[in-house]
Coordinates of C-alpha atoms in Angstrom, one line a residue:
M1 CA 25.9 19.5 21.4
S2 CA 29.3 18.3 22.4
V3 CA 30.7 15.1 22.0
L4 CA 29.7 14.0 25.3
A5 CA 25.6 14.6 24.8
V6 CA 26.6 13.1 21.2
S7 CA 27.8 10.5 22.6
E8 CA 24.9 10.2 25.6
F9 CA 22.4 9.9 21.6
S10 CA 23.9 7.6 20.2
S11 CA 24.7 4.9 24.0
R12 CA 21.2 5.3 24.8
I13 CA 19.3 4.6 21.7
L14 CA 21.7 1.4 21.0
N15 CA 22.0 0.2 24.9
W16 CA 17.8 0.3 24.3
Y17 CA 18.1 -1.5 21.2
D18 CA 20.0 -4.3 21.8
R19 CA 17.2 -5.3 24.1
H20 CA 14.2 -4.2 22.4
A21 CA 15.6 -4.9 18.3
R22 CA 12.3 -6.2 16.3
V23 CA 12.4 -9.5 14.8
L24 CA 12.2 -9.3 11.1
P25 CA 13.0 -12.1 8.1
W26 CA 15.5 -9.6 6.9
R27 CA 17.8 -9.2 9.7
G28 CA 18.4 -12.7 9.3
H29 CA 19.3 -12.3 6.4
P30 CA 23.0 -11.6 5.6
D31 CA 23.1 -10.3 2.1
A32 CA 23.2 -7.3 0.9
Y33 CA 19.7 -8.4 -1.7
A34 CA 17.5 -8.9 1.1
V35 CA 18.4 -6.1 3.1
W36 CA 18.0 -4.4 -0.7
V37 CA 14.9 -5.9 -1.7
S38 CA 13.6 -4.7 2.7
E39 CA 14.0 -1.3 2.1
I40 CA 12.2 -0.9 -1.6
M41 CA 9.3 -2.5 0.0
L42 CA 9.4 -0.7 3.1
Q43 CA 9.0 2.8 0.9
Q44 CA 6.1 4.1 2.0
T45 CA 4.2 0.3 3.3
R46 CA 4.5 -0.8 6.9
V47 CA 6.3 -3.3 8.2
E48 CA 3.5 -5.9 9.0
T49 CA 2.4 -5.6 5.4
V50 CA 6.3 -6.4 4.5
I51 CA 6.5 -9.2 6.2
P52 CA 4.6 -12.4 4.2
Y53 CA 5.2 -10.4 0.5
F54 CA 9.1 -10.3 1.9
E55 CA 9.1 -14.1 2.2
R56 CA 7.4 -14.9 -0.5
W57 CA 9.9 -12.7 -2.4
M58 CA 12.8 -14.2 -1.2
R59 CA 11.7 -17.3 -1.4
Q60 CA 10.5 -17.2 -5.2
F61 CA 13.5 -14.6 -6.6
P62 CA 16.0 -16.0 -3.5
T63 CA 19.2 -13.9 -5.9
V64 CA 19.6 -10.9 -7.3
G65 CA 19.8 -13.5 -11.2
A66 CA 16.6 -14.9 -10.3
L67 CA 15.4 -11.5 -10.0
A68 CA 16.8 -10.5 -13.1
E69 CA 16.5 -13.4 -14.8
A70 CA 12.2 -13.4 -14.6
P71 CA 9.8 -11.7 -16.5
E72 CA 8.3 -8.8 -15.7
Q73 CA 4.8 -9.6 -15.6
V74 CA 5.9 -12.6 -13.3
V75 CA 8.2 -9.9 -10.6
L76 CA 4.8 -7.4 -11.1
S77 CA 2.8 -10.2 -9.7
A78 CA 4.7 -11.3 -7.0
W79 CA 3.9 -7.4 -5.7
E80 CA 0.8 -6.9 -6.9
G81 CA -0.5 -5.6 -3.6
L82 CA 2.7 -3.7 -2.3
G83 CA 1.2 -0.6 -4.1
Y84 CA 3.2 1.7 -6.0
Y85 CA 4.5 -0.1 -8.5
S86 CA 7.1 1.9 -9.7
R87 CA 8.7 0.2 -7.0
A88 CA 8.7 -3.2 -8.7
R89 CA 9.6 -2.4 -11.5
N90 CA 12.6 -0.9 -10.5
L91 CA 13.9 -3.2 -8.7
H92 CA 13.8 -5.9 -11.8
K93 CA 16.0 -2.5 -13.6
A94 CA 18.0 -2.4 -10.9
A95 CA 18.8 -6.2 -10.2
R96 CA 19.6 -6.3 -14.4
I97 CA 22.2 -4.2 -14.5
V98 CA 23.1 -5.5 -10.4
V99 CA 24.0 -8.8 -12.8
S100 CA 25.2 -7.5 -16.1
D101 CA 27.8 -4.5 -14.6
H102 CA 28.9 -5.7 -11.5
N103 CA 28.8 -8.9 -11.9
G104 CA 25.8 -9.9 -9.5
Q105 CA 26.6 -8.2 -6.4
L106 CA 25.1 -5.2 -5.7
P107 CA 27.6 -2.7 -4.5
G108 CA 29.0 -0.8 -2.4
D109 CA 29.3 2.4 -3.1
L110 CA 27.1 4.8 -1.9
I111 CA 27.8 6.8 -5.9
Q112 CA 27.4 3.8 -7.6
L113 CA 24.5 2.3 -5.6
R114 CA 22.7 5.7 -5.9
K115 CA 22.8 4.6 -10.0
L116 CA 20.9 2.7 -9.7
P117 CA 17.2 3.1 -10.3
G118 CA 14.8 3.4 -7.7
I119 CA 17.4 3.8 -4.6
G120 CA 17.3 7.6 -3.3
R121 CA 19.7 9.4 -0.8
Y122 CA 17.9 7.7 2.0
T123 CA 17.9 3.4 1.0
A124 CA 21.7 4.1 -0.5
A125 CA 22.2 5.3 3.2
A126 CA 20.7 2.7 4.5
I127 CA 22.2 -0.6 2.1
A128 CA 25.6 1.1 2.9
S129 CA 24.9 1.3 6.9
I130 CA 23.4 -1.8 7.3
A131 CA 23.8 -4.8 4.7
F132 CA 27.7 -2.7 4.3
G133 CA 28.6 -1.3 7.5
Q134 CA 29.7 1.9 6.7
D135 CA 30.0 5.1 9.5
I136 CA 27.2 6.3 7.1
A137 CA 23.9 7.4 8.7
T138 CA 20.2 7.6 7.3
L139 CA 17.3 9.4 7.4
D140 CA 13.1 7.9 6.7
G141 CA 9.6 9.1 8.0
N142 CA 10.3 7.5 11.6
L143 CA 14.4 8.9 11.9
K144 CA 12.5 12.3 11.0
R145 CA 9.3 12.6 13.4
V146 CA 12.6 11.1 16.7
F147 CA 15.4 13.8 15.7
A148 CA 12.0 16.2 14.8
R149 CA 11.2 15.9 18.5
V150 CA 14.3 15.6 20.1
F151 CA 16.3 19.3 18.7
D152 CA 13.0 19.8 18.7
V153 CA 13.2 20.9 14.7
S154 CA 10.0 23.7 14.2
A155 CA 11.4 23.8 11.0
P156 CA 8.8 21.4 7.4
A157 CA 10.4 18.4 8.0
D158 CA 9.1 17.7 4.1
G159 CA 10.6 20.8 3.0
P160 CA 14.1 21.0 2.0
A161 CA 15.3 23.1 5.0
G162 CA 14.1 20.9 7.0
E163 CA 15.4 18.2 5.9
E164 CA 19.2 18.8 5.3
I165 CA 18.8 20.6 9.4
L166 CA 17.3 17.0 10.7
W167 CA 19.9 14.9 7.7
A168 CA 22.5 16.9 9.3
L169 CA 21.4 16.0 13.5
A170 CA 21.3 12.3 12.0
E171 CA 25.3 12.6 10.8
K172 CA 26.4 14.2 13.5
H173 CA 25.7 11.2 16.0
V174 CA 26.1 8.0 13.7
P175 CA 28.1 6.2 15.8
P176 CA 31.3 5.5 14.9
G177 CA 30.9 1.2 14.1
R178 CA 27.6 0.4 14.4
A179 CA 25.8 2.8 12.3
G180 CA 24.2 -0.4 10.9
D181 CA 22.4 -0.2 14.7
Y182 CA 21.1 2.8 14.8
N183 CA 20.2 3.6 12.1
Q184 CA 18.2 0.2 12.8
A185 CA 17.8 1.4 16.6
L186 CA 16.2 4.9 15.5
M187 CA 13.6 3.4 12.8
D188 CA 12.4 1.2 15.6
L189 CA 12.4 3.4 17.8
G190 CA 9.9 5.5 15.4
A191 CA 7.7 3.1 14.6
T192 CA 7.1 1.4 18.1
V193 CA 8.0 4.2 20.7
C194 CA 7.9 7.5 19.5
L195 CA 5.1 7.3 17.7
P196 CA 3.2 10.3 15.0
K197 CA 0.2 10.0 18.1
N198 CA 0.4 9.7 20.8
P199 CA 4.5 8.7 21.7
F200 CA 5.3 5.6 24.5
C201 CA 7.2 9.1 26.2
L202 CA 7.3 7.5 28.9
L203 CA 9.8 4.3 27.2
C204 CA 11.6 6.8 25.0
P205 CA 15.9 5.8 25.9
L206 CA 15.7 9.6 24.7
A207 CA 13.1 11.0 27.0
E208 CA 15.8 13.0 29.2
L209 CA 17.0 14.2 26.2
C210 CA 14.2 15.4 24.9
K211 CA 13.5 18.8 23.3
A212 CA 10.0 18.6 22.6
R213 CA 8.9 17.0 25.3
A214 CA 10.5 18.9 27.6
L215 CA 8.7 22.6 26.0
G216 CA 5.0 20.5 25.4
V217 CA 5.6 20.5 22.4
Q218 CA 6.0 16.8 21.0
D219 CA 2.7 16.5 19.5
E220 CA 3.4 19.6 17.0
R221 CA 6.7 17.3 16.1
P222 CA 7.7 17.0 13.1
M223 CA 6.3 20.2 11.4
M224 CA 4.7 19.5 8.1
K225 CA 3.8 21.1 4.7
P226 CA 0.0 22.0 4.5
K227 CA -1.2 19.6 3.0
A228 CA -3.4 20.1 -0.5
P229 CA -7.1 19.0 -0.5
V230 CA -7.4 15.6 -2.4
P231 CA -8.6 15.5 -5.6
H232 CA -11.8 12.6 -6.1
K233 CA -11.7 11.5 -9.7
L234 CA -15.4 9.3 -11.1
K235 CA -14.4 6.9 -13.5
A236 CA -15.9 4.2 -15.1
A237 CA -15.5 0.4 -16.7
A238 CA -16.5 -1.8 -19.0
V239 CA -16.5 -5.2 -18.4
L240 CA -17.6 -7.0 -21.3
V241 CA -17.2 -11.0 -21.4
A242 CA -17.7 -13.3 -24.2
D243 CA -17.3 -17.4 -25.4
G244 CA -16.1 -17.1 -21.8
K245 CA -13.1 -14.5 -21.6
T246 CA -12.9 -10.8 -21.0
L247 CA -11.6 -8.1 -22.2
L248 CA -8.6 -6.1 -20.6
K249 CA -5.7 -3.9 -21.3
Q250 CA -2.4 -3.6 -20.3
R251 CA -1.0 -0.2 -18.7
P252 CA 1.6 1.5 -19.7
A253 CA 5.5 1.0 -19.0
E254 CA 5.5 4.4 -16.7
G255 CA 3.5 5.8 -14.4
L256 CA 0.8 5.1 -12.1
L257 CA 0.7 1.0 -12.2
G258 CA 2.6 0.5 -14.3
G259 CA 2.3 -2.1 -16.6
L260 CA -0.4 -3.4 -14.9
W261 CA -4.2 -4.9 -16.4
E262 CA -7.2 -3.9 -16.4
F263 CA -11.0 -3.4 -17.6
P264 CA -11.2 -0.7 -20.7
S265 CA -12.2 2.5 -18.4
A266 CA -11.9 6.3 -18.0
E267 CA -13.2 9.0 -16.7
V268 CA -16.9 10.7 -16.8
D269 CA -18.7 13.9 -15.1
A270 CA -21.6 11.1 -14.1
D271 CA -22.8 8.0 -12.9
S272 CA -24.7 7.0 -15.9
P273 CA -24.7 3.6 -18.6
E274 CA -24.2 7.3 -21.4
A275 CA -21.7 8.7 -19.3
L276 CA -19.3 5.1 -19.9
A277 CA -20.4 3.7 -23.5
A278 CA -19.4 8.4 -24.6
A279 CA -16.5 7.7 -22.8
I280 CA -15.5 4.5 -23.6
E281 CA -15.8 5.4 -27.4
T282 CA -13.6 9.0 -27.1
E283 CA -10.9 6.2 -24.7
Y284 CA -11.0 2.9 -27.3
R285 CA -12.9 3.4 -29.9
L286 CA -15.0 0.6 -28.2
R287 CA -18.7 1.2 -28.5
V288 CA -20.4 -0.4 -26.5
N289 CA -24.8 -1.2 -24.4
P290 CA -24.2 -0.7 -20.0
M291 CA -26.3 -3.6 -19.5
A292 CA -25.9 -4.0 -15.7
R293 CA -24.0 -1.9 -12.9
M294 CA -21.7 -3.8 -10.5
D295 CA -21.2 -2.5 -7.8
E296 CA -18.0 0.5 -7.0
V297 CA -15.0 0.3 -6.4
R298 CA -13.5 2.7 -4.2
H299 CA -9.6 3.3 -3.0
A300 CA -7.6 6.3 -2.2
Y301 CA -4.4 6.2 -3.5
T302 CA -1.3 9.2 -2.6
H303 CA -2.2 11.8 -4.6
F304 CA -5.8 11.3 -5.4
K305 CA -8.8 9.1 -4.4
L306 CA -10.3 6.9 -7.0
T307 CA -14.9 5.9 -7.4
E308 CA -14.3 3.4 -10.8
I309 CA -18.8 2.1 -11.4
P310 CA -17.5 -0.8 -13.3
W311 CA -21.0 -1.8 -15.9
R312 CA -21.7 -5.1 -18.0
C313 CA -21.6 -4.1 -21.1
E314 CA -22.8 -6.0 -24.6
L315 CA -20.0 -5.0 -27.1
I316 CA -21.2 -3.8 -30.7
H317 CA -17.8 -3.0 -32.5
I318 CA -13.9 -3.4 -31.8
P319 CA -11.7 -1.7 -33.7
E320 CA -9.8 -4.3 -35.7
D321 CA -5.8 -2.5 -33.9
S322 CA -7.5 -2.2 -31.2
L323 CA -4.5 -2.8 -28.2
L324 CA -6.6 -4.6 -25.6
K325 CA -6.9 -8.4 -25.2
W326 CA -9.1 -10.8 -25.1
V327 CA -8.3 -13.0 -21.3
E328 CA -9.8 -16.5 -20.7
I329 CA -11.8 -15.8 -17.3
T330 CA -10.3 -18.9 -15.3
E331 CA -7.1 -16.8 -16.1
L332 CA -7.7 -13.9 -14.8
L333 CA -6.3 -14.1 -11.8
Q334 CA -2.8 -14.5 -13.3
Y335 CA -2.7 -11.1 -15.1
P336 CA -1.3 -8.1 -12.3
M337 CA -3.7 -6.5 -11.2
G338 CA -4.2 -3.2 -8.9
K339 CA -6.7 -2.8 -6.2
V340 CA -9.3 -2.5 -7.9
D341 CA -8.9 -3.8 -11.2
R342 CA -8.7 -7.0 -8.9
A343 CA -11.8 -6.5 -6.3
I344 CA -14.0 -6.0 -9.9
A345 CA -11.8 -9.7 -11.6
K346 CA -12.7 -11.1 -8.6
K347 CA -16.1 -10.5 -9.2
I348 CA -16.4 -11.9 -12.8
E349 CA -14.3 -15.1 -11.4
K350 CA -16.7 -16.3 -8.9
S351 CA -19.1 -15.1 -11.4
G352 CA -17.5 -17.0 -13.9
K353 CA -19.1 -15.0 -16.7

């Protein structure tokens, strides 16, 4: 593509952005910390969901130092509801590294940024361009879609070959001095005009340059690798209440929902009290007598779908070395939980028993 065409691509998207840029709370913060927090929150989460979380987060943890000093459970509680909790744990770990190794200032160097937990190629480039004004391209899902359509990239965008083609296109068109605006303009275009389905091509500033539109294949771009079937898991949970307390378990720090609290639960192969009792004894060495089935809770995670069936149970035996914790029902909602266990907790808290 000629230099003139490169200039036209950049000027079109920047002119559009100057008129139609979304008003977002993190764009009103000049500091790199706010940009960093917003970029982490926006990973796999919609803007409208992120906005109230970002605003609360910045009130609760207004600086890197404030975040670094906070206990992990407080950080996880502030993140509750956004999902993908490894993002919060990594943000917390990285804040402590920034304080200890960088005098509390987020580094602007790409290599140093990439060394921080939770900051990959995309996030490092976004921070460097938006917060530090560096002439660096970035590439998220919205940008992939825009470039795949404008340049009719047929290689799967979620495969290594297709992704490298799209990164090269993004880097080729960076306008010197306005990389941050360029990246945010493409994010906004992908979020509001170049939509995954039914894009508003007539409103797009790049419509005249769009090869996929000219060929009538815009709805087929970006190409993606075939998705494997999503497995379904069935779990049962034991809800044990005694003397105004209920029994909880804290999940391991690493992995799905790391560090969050949950009711004792295990995968089962049948929706029955016998299956629950056997699974709970195997998993926790608890002996329970299931008394009443509660309403099931359903949730879709990234790689599987879950149906969890809580049972109110009578406790028969708990080993002395059990790592489970009795928690006051009046304090139950203070413990950070995933959505499934939070739904169960709310039912218990509401009933008071």
